[in-house]
Each structure stands twice: as C-alpha cells, then as structure tokens.
Coordinates of C-alpha atoms in Angstrom, one line a residue:
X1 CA -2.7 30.9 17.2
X2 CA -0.1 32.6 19.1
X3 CA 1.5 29.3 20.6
X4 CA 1.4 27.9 16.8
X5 CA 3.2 30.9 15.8
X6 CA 5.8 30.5 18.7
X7 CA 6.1 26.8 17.6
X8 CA 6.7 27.9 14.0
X9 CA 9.7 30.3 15.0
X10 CA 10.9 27.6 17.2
X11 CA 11.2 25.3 14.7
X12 CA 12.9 27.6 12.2
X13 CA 15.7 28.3 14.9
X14 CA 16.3 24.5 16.0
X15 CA 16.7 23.8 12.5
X16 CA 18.7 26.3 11.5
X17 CA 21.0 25.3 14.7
X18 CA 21.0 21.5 13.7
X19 CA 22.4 22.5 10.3
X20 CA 24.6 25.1 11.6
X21 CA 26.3 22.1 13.7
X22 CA 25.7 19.2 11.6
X23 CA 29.3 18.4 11.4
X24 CA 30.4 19.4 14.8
X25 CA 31.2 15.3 15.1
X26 CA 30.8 14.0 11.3
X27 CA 28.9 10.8 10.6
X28 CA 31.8 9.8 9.0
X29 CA 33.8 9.5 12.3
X30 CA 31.3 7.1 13.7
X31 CA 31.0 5.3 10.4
X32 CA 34.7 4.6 10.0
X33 CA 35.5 3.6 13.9
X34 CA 35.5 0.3 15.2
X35 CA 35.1 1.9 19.0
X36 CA 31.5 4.0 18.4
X37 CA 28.7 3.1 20.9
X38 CA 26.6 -0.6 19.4
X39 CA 23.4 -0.3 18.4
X40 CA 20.4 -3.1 18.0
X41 CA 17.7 -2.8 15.6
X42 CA 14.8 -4.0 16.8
X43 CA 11.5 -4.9 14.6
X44 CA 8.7 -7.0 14.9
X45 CA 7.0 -9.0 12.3
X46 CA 4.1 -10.8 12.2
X47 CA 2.7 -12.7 9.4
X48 CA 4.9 -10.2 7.2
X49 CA 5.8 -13.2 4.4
X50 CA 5.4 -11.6 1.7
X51 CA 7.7 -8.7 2.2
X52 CA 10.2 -9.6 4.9
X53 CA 13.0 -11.4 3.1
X54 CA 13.5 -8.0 1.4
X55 CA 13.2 -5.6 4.8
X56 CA 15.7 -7.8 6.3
X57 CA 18.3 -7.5 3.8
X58 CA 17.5 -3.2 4.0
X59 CA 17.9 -3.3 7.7
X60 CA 21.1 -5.1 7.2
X61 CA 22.2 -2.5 4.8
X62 CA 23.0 -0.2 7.6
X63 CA 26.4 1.9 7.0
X64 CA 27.6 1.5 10.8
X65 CA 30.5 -1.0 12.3
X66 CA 29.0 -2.0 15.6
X67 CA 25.3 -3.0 15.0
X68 CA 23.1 -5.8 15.0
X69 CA 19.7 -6.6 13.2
X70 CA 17.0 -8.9 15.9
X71 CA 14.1 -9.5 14.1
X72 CA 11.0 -10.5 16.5
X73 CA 8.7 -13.8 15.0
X74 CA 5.6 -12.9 16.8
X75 CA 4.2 -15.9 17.0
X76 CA 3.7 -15.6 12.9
X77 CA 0.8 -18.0 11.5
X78 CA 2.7 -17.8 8.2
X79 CA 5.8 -18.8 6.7
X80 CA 7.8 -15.8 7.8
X81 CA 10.2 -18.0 9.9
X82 CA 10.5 -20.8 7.3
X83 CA 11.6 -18.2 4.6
X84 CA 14.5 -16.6 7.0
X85 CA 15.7 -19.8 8.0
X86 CA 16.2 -20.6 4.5
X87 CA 16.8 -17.4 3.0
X88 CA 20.1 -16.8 5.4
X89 CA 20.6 -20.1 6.4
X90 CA 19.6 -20.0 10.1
X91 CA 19.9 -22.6 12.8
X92 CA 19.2 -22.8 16.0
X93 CA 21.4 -21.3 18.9
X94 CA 22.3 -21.7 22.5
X95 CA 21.2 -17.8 23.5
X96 CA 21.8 -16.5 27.3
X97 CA 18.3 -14.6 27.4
X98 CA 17.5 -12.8 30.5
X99 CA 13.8 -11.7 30.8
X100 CA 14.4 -8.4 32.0
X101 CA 10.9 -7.2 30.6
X102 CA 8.6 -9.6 31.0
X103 CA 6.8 -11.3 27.8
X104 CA 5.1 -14.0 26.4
X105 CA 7.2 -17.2 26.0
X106 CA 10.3 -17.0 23.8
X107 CA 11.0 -20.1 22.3
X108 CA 14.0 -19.3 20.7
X109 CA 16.7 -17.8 18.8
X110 CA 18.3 -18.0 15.5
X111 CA 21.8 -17.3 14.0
X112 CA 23.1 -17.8 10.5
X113 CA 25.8 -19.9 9.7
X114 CA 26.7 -17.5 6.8
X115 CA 29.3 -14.9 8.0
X116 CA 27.7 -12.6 5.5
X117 CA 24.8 -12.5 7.8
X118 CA 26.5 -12.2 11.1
X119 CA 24.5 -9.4 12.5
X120 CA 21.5 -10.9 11.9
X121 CA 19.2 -12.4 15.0
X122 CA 15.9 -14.3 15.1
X123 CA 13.8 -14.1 18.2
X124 CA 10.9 -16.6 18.0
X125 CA 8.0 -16.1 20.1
X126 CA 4.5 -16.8 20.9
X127 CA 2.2 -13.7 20.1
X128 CA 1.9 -11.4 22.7
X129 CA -1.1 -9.2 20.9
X130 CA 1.1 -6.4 20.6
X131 CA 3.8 -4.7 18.6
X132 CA 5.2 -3.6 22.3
X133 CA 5.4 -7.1 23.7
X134 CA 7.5 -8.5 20.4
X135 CA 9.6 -4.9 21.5
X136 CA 10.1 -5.8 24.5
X137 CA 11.6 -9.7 23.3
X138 CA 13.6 -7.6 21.4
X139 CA 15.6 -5.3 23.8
X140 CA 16.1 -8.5 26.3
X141 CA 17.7 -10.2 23.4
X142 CA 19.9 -6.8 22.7
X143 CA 23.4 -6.6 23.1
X144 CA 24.1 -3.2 23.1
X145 CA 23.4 -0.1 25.2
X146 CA 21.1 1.3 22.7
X147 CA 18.9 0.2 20.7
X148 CA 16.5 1.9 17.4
X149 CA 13.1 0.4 17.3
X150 CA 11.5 0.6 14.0
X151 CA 8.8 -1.5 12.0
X152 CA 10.0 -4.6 9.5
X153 CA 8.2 -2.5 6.6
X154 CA 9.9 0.7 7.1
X155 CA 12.5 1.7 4.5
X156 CA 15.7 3.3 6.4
X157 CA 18.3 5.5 5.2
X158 CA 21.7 3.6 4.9
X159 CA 23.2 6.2 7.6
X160 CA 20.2 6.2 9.7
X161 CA 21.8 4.3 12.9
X162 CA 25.2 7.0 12.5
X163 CA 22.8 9.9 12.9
X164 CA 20.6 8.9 15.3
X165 CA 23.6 7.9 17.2
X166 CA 25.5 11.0 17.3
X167 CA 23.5 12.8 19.9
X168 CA 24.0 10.3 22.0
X169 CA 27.7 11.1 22.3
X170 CA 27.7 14.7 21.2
X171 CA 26.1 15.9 24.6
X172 CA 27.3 15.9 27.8
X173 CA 23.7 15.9 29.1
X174 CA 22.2 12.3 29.6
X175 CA 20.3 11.6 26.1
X176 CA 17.1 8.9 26.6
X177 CA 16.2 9.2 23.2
X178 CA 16.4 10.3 19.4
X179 CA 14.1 10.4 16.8
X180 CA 13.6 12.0 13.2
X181 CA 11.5 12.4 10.4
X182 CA 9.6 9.6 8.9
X183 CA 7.8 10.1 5.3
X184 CA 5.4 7.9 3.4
X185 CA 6.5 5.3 1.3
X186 CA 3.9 5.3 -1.1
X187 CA 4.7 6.2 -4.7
X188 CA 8.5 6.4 -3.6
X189 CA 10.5 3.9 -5.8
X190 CA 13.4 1.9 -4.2
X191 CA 16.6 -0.1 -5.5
X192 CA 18.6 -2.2 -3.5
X193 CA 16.5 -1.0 0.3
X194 CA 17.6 2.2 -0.2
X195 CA 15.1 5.4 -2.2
X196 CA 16.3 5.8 -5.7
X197 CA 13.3 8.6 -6.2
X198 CA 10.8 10.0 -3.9
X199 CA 7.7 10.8 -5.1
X200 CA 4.4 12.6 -4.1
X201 CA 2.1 9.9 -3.5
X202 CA -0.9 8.8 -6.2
X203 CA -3.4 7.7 -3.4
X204 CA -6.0 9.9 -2.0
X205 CA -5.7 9.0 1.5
X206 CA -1.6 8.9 1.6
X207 CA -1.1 12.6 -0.6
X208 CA -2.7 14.4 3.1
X209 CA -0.7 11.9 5.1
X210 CA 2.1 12.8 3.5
X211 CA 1.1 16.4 4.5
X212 CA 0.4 15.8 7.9
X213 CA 3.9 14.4 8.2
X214 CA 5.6 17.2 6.9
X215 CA 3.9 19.4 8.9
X216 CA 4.0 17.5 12.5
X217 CA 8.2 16.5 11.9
X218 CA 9.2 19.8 10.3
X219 CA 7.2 22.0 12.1
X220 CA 6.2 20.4 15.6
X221 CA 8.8 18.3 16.9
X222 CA 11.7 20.2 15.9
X223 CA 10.3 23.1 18.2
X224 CA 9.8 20.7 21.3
X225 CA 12.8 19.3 20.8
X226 CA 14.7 22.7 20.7
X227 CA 12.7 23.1 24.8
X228 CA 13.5 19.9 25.1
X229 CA 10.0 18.6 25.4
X230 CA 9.1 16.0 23.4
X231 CA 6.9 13.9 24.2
X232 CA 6.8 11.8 21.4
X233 CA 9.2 9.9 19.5
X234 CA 7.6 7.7 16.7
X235 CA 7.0 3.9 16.8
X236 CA 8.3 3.5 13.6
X237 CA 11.6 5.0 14.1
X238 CA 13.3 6.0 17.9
X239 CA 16.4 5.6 19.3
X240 CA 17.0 4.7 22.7
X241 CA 19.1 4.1 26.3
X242 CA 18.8 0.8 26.7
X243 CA 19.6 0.9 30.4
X244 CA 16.8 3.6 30.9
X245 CA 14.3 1.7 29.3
X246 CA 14.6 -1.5 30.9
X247 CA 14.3 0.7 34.4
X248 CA 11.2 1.8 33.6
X249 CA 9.7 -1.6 32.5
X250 CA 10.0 -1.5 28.7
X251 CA 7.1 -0.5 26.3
X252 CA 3.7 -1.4 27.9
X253 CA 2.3 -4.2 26.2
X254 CA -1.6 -2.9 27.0
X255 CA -1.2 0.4 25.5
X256 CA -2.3 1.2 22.1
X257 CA 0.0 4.1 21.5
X258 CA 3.1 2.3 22.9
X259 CA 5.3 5.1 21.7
X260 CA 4.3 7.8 23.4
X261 CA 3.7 6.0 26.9
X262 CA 7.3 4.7 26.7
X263 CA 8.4 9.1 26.2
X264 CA 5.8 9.5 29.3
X265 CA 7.1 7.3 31.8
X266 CA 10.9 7.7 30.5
X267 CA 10.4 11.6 31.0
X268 CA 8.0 11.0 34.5
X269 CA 11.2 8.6 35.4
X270 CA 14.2 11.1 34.9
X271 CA 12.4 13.4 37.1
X272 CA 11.9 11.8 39.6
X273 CA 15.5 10.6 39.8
X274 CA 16.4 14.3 39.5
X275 CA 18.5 13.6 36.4
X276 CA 19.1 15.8 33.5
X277 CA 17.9 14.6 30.3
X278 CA 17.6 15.6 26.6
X279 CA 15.6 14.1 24.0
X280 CA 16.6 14.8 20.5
X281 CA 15.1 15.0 17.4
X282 CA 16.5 15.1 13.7
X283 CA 15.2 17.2 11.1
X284 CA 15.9 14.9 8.3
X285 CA 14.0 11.6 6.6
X286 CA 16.0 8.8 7.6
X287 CA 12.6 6.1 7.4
X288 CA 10.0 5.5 4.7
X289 CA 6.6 3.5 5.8
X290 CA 3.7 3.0 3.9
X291 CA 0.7 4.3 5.4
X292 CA -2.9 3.5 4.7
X293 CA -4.7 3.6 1.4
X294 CA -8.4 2.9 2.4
X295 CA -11.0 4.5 4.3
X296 CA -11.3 1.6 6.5
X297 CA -7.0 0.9 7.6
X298 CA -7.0 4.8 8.0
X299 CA -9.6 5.1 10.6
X300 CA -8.5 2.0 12.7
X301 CA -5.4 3.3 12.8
X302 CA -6.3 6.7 13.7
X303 CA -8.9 5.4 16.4
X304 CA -6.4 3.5 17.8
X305 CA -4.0 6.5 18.0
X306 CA -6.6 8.3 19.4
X307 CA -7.4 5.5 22.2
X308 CA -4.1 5.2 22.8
X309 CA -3.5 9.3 23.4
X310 CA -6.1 9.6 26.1
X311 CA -5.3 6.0 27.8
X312 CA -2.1 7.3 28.1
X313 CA -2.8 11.1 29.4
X314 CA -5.2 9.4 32.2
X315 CA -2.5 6.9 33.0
X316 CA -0.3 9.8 33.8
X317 CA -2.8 12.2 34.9
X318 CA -0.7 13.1 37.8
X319 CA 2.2 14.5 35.7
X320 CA -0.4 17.3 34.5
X321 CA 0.7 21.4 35.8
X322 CA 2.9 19.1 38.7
X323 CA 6.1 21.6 38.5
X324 CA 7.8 18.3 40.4
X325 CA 7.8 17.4 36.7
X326 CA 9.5 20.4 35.5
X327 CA 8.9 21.1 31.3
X328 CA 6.8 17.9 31.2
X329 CA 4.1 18.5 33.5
X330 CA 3.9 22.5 33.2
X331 CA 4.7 22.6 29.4
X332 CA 4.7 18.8 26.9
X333 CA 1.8 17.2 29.0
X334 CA -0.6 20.1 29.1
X335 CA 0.0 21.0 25.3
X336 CA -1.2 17.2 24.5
X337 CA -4.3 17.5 27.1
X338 CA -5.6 21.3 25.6
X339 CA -4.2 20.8 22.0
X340 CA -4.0 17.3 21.0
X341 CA -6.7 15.7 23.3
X342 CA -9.1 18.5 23.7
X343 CA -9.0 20.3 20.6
X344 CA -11.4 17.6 19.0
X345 CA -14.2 17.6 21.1
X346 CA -14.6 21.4 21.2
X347 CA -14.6 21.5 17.8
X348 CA -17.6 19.6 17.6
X349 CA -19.4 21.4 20.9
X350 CA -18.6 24.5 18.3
X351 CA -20.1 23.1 15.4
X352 CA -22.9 22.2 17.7
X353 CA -23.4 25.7 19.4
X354 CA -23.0 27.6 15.9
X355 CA -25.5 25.1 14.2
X356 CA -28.2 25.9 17.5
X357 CA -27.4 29.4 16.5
X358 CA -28.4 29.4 13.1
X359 CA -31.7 27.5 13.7
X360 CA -32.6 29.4 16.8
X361 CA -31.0 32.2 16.9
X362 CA -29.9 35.6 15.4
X363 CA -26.1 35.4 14.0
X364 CA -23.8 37.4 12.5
X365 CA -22.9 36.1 9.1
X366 CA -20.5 38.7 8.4
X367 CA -18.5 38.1 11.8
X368 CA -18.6 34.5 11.0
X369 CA -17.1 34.5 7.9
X370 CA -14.4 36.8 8.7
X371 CA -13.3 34.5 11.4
X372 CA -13.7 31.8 9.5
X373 CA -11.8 32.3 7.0
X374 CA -9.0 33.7 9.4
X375 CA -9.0 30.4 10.7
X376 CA -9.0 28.5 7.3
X377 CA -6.0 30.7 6.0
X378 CA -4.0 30.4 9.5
X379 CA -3.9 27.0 9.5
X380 CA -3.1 26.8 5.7
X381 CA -0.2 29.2 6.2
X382 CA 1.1 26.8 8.8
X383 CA 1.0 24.3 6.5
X384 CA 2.3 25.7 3.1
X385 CA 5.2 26.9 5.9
X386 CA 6.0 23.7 6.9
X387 CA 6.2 22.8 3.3
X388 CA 8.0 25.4 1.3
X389 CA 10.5 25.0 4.6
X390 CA 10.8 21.2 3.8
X391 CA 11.1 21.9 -0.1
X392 CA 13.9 24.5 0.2
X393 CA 15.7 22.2 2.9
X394 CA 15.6 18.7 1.6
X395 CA 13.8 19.2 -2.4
X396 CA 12.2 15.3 -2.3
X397 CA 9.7 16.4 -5.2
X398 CA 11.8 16.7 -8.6
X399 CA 8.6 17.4 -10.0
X400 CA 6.7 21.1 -10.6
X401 CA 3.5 19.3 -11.3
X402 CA 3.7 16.7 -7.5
X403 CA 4.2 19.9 -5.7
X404 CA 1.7 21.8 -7.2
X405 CA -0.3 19.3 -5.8
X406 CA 1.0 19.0 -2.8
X407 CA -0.4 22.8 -2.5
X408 CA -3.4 21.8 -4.1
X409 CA -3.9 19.9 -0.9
X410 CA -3.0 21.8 1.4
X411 CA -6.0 23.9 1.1
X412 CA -8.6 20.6 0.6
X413 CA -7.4 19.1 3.9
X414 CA -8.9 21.2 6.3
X415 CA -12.1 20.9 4.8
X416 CA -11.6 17.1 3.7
X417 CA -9.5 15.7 5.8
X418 CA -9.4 17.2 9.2
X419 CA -13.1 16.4 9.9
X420 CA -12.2 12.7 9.1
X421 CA -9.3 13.1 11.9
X422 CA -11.7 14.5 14.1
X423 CA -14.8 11.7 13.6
X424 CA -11.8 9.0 14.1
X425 CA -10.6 10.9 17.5
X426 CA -13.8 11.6 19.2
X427 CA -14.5 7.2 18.3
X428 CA -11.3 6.8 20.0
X429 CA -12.3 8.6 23.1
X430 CA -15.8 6.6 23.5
X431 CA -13.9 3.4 23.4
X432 CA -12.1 4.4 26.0
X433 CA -14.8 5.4 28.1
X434 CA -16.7 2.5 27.0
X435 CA -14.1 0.1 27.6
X436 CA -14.9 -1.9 23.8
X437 CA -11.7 -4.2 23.4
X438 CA -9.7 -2.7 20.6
X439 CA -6.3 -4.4 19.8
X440 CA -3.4 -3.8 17.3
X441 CA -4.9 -5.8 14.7
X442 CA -3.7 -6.1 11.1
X443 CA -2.5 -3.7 8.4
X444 CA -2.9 -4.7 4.6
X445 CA 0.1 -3.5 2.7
X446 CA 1.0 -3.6 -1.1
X447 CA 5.0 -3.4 0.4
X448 CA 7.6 -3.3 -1.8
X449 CA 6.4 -4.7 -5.1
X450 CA 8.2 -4.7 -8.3
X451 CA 6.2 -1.2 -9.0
X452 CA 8.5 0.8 -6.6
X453 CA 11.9 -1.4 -7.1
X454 CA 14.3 -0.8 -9.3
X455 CA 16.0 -3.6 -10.2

C-alpha cells in the first residue's frame, strides 16, 4: 500500500511537470515545419471491411507535414483490399522492400494515383497469425526513422503524431519510445475521425474498462515514466526508434502480449549497449479504441494478456534483481513479477486459507473486517484519485449524471469486476504451463456506426 501511495505522488508530480513544460517546444513548431523528424503509421488490418475505409481516411487526418499512413492487408479473407483499391484509387507499385524483420511473404504494395492520397501505403501480405507479424511488414516498408504503431480501429487525435514526436527531439537523452493515454471508444460520438463528444460508456463491461484505463494511464504510467521505468507502452498506441527496433528484431511474432516484449528486450537491449535511454509517456488521450462488450471477447482478451505477461517475464527471467540491468531489472521487472504477475494467485491462496479458516478454524471476525474494509476503501481511494485527477485535468464527462456513475462504479468494481480479472489471469497462467495453443484470434466490433458519427 505504501508503494501505491508512492506511485500516486509520483504520478501527481510527473504530471504536474509535463504541464508545467508543455510548451517548452510548442506542437505548433513541429506542425508548421517542413524539416521535423518523419513519422510512419503503422496498422494492421485483417478482415476489417466493414470499418476500414473510414479509419483510413482518420489516420490520414493527421495535423503533421512529414508523415505517412502504411496500412498492413494481413492476408484479409474479405474485401478489405478490394475496397481501398477502389476507395483511393490504388495500383500497384515497384516498392524497394528490404526484409529487415523477417515475415510471412509480402506480396506487394499499393500507391494511389490520387495526389490527395499521397501518404497513403498498402502492404499486402499473407497472414502471419499475428498482429506483430503484419507490424513487423509494416516497419520494413517504413520510410522514416520513427514510426507510431496503432490499431486500424483506433480513433487518434488530429495532433497525436506532433506530441508523441516531441520528446523525441526535446531530450538530449536517446528516446526508444513514447506512449500516452488511450480511452474507450464506446458511447463516444465522432465527426469527420475526430471526437465531437466523449461520453461515459452505456455497456456493462466497457463503464469498468473505461475505469481501469483511467486509473492504469493517469495513475500508473505517468509515475514509471517520471523513474523512467516503463515497461509498457500500449499496442494500440506507441511511438518508436525505428533504428532501435529493427536491432532488436522487431515485435516477436509468437508472443501474445507483443507490446510489452518489444519494451522488454528494447530496455534489456540499451543496457547492454550501456546507452542511456528514456521512455516517455504522455498524460493526455490522443487514441480512442473500442473495447469489449461481452463476457466472452473480454475474457479472451484478458487471458491472452495474461498469457502473454508471464510468457514474456519467463522469457526474460534473467533481467529479474540483475543490477547489470539497472532500473529494469532491480525496479520495472520485479514490480510486474510481485504486483502484476503474482498478485493474482495469492489472492486466491488467501481466499483459500481464510475459507479453511472459517470451516476449521477459530477466526477473528472483528479483525477481518477491519482489514477488509481497509483494503476495499484503499483501493477505492486510489481509484476515485485517479479519477477526480483526470476530471479536473482533462473534464471528458459534460455530464453530472455519467460521472456520478462513473463513482458509482468505482465502488462495484472491486467486488464485480476484479474477481473477473483475476479468474481470466490465473486461466492465462495454466495455459501457459499447459502449453494449450492460444492465438490472436478475432474481435467482434460494432466500429464506427452511424450511432457515434456525426454527419
């Protein structure tokens, strides 16, 4: 409770200091200069028909002057690639592509003969089973030294590329990565692939995501970014060094939590070259994504994030209290082994020992409750931090009656919620150690309908 306490502080200060200097180098310098540092997008699609004609056009939105849009066909079974090539008038090009990463087969790439669409690259592939392999097509076909990774179904703030940018060139320290805070786009109504209003989402499942994203970008990252210790930049929306990435072999197209590996082995990297790093992180929403609405997407996906956790922290197992690995290995890695990894299982050895109690054994149930419901309020006090910090900082609820819920919440998850996080953790783990073939697999998403556009 102590460390979360630190961590809350931490976070408080880091933002405060990112405000503080927000305009040390204005966005509006890097907007309006034809000599700022290029940056690729990079986002995969597969089978995405029904939504990617739109996304496109969003990603392509970008306020920035040096940029380019590569959009990875992963092997699609749909008509995704018939409705680009006709949508912005594609044909096919004569591409120098150097397989720095290896990948599945590319089979080739696609330009538009409209000048309007002149940033705009197809990369059409054969599926490689993975989000990281399509990744990896994607920063081979890259012409720029950085490059943002995101997902074809996230929403991104029109400055989104000048912000993440900046750090790179505000430091004189090395910087391997940026990342910021993503939000859910359920509920939240769009015009033109930018928000028009943001809204506390209807759906069970998405009002405690939207919670748990609050709380782990407001509160969490910010403070290991501030001790420069982040071991995690998001899938759906990172920044990185191009260069750096391509040393250390791209994303790894067997892991199931791609995003964090890649921060492992970046970090484990720069430290054995002896090189000073940074990885930054930005306190404000630059990406909407719509997260899932059933019982059944939300535990696959959280399985999988759990498989992919522990894969990676026995991967790396070496980094763990190694001082070779300076804040990594005696701070980052061991906080994800004892509080992300960990935490978990002896919850449920708990529940176990306190239930074997009860039917066996004498028990205080005055003690008990006390530190029960010192538990329950700690951990909601967290919470209602993170979120009266993100209200006051950023106000995305207009309304008294979606924040009132959003407290409402706050005090159901740990009773509702948390145990569902903690069933889909502990099935992660046996998979692992069980070996039972788990892959990406799909998502079913209502995307960008007519309900949240604004035409």
């Amino acid at each position: 409770m102590i460390f979360y306490t630190v961590l809350a502080l931490l976070s408080y200060l880091a933002i405060k200091k990112y405000y503080n200097s927000k305009y040390y180098l204005h966005k509006g310098v890097l907007v309006k200069s034809n000599h700022t540092v290029g940056v690729s997008i990079i986002a995969p699609a597969f089978n995405e028909a029904a939504t990617l004609v739109y996304n496109v056009k969003s990603l392509l939105s970008q306020e920035y002057p040096k940029f380019e849009v590569i959009i990875i066909n992963d092997g699609s079974t749909d008509n995704s690639l018939e409705l680009l090539i006709s949508e912005f008038s594609l044909v096919k090009v004569d591409f120098f592509y150097q397989e720095k990463i290896p990948t599945q087969l590319v089979k080739g790439h696609y330009k538009s003969t409209n000048p309007i669409y002149s940033k705009l690259l197809i990369v059409d592939k054969f599926n490689g089973n993975s989000k990281a392999d399509a990744s990896n097509a994607g920063i081979n076909s890259a012409k720029y030294s950085l490059f943002l990774c995101t997902d074809v179904d996230c929403i991104l703030r029109k400055d989104t590329v000048a912000i993440l940018a900046k750090p790179f060139l505000e430091n004189t320290e090395k910087v391997i990565a940026t990342g910021a805070t993503i939000r859910t786009s359920n509920s939240c109504r769009f015009k033109d692939g930018e928000l028009y209003e943001s809204h506390y989402p209807d759906n069970f499942f998405a009002r405690f995501q939207e919670l748990e994203y609050i709380r782990a970008f407001v509160f969490g990252r910010m403070a290991w970014s501030k001790m420069n210790s982040l071991l995690l930049v998001s899938g759906g929306l990172g920044m990185f060094d191009k260069e750096t990435v391509i040393k250390v072999g791209g994303y790894w197209h067997k892991s199931l939590g791609e995003d964090i590996e890649l921060i492992t082995r970046m970090r484990k990297f720069m430290h054995e070259k002896k090189e000073k790093f940074l990885i930054k992180y930005i306190p404000e929403t630059l990406c909407w994504t719509e997260v899932p609405g059933t019982m059944d997407l939300f535990m696959k996906q959280r399985t999988r994030w759990a498989r992919g956790l522990i894969q990676t922290l026995s991967l790396h197992k070496k980094i763990f209290l190694n001082p070779k690995y300076g804040k990594t290995g005696l701070l980052a890695f061991p906080y994800f082994v004892f509080f992300e990894f960990a935490v978990p299982i002896l919850e449920v050895m708990g529940l176990t020992v306190l239930l074997l109690d009860i039917f066996f054994f004498d028990i205080n149930y005055d003690f008990l409750l006390i530190v029960s419901a010192f538990i329950y309020l700690f951990y909601t006090i967290i919470t209602l931090l993170s979120v009266l910090l993100d209200q006051l900082i950023y106000k995305h609820y207009s309304s008294i009656k979606e924040i009132i819920t959003l407290i409402v919440m706050v005090f159901l998850e740990p009773i509702i919620y948390h145990p569902l996080n903690v069933y889909a953790s502990l099935k992660g783990y046996w998979n692992f150690v069980t070996r039972k073939e788990q892959k990406w697999g799909l998502m079913s998403r209502k995307g960008f309908t007519n309900s949240n556009q604004i035409q």
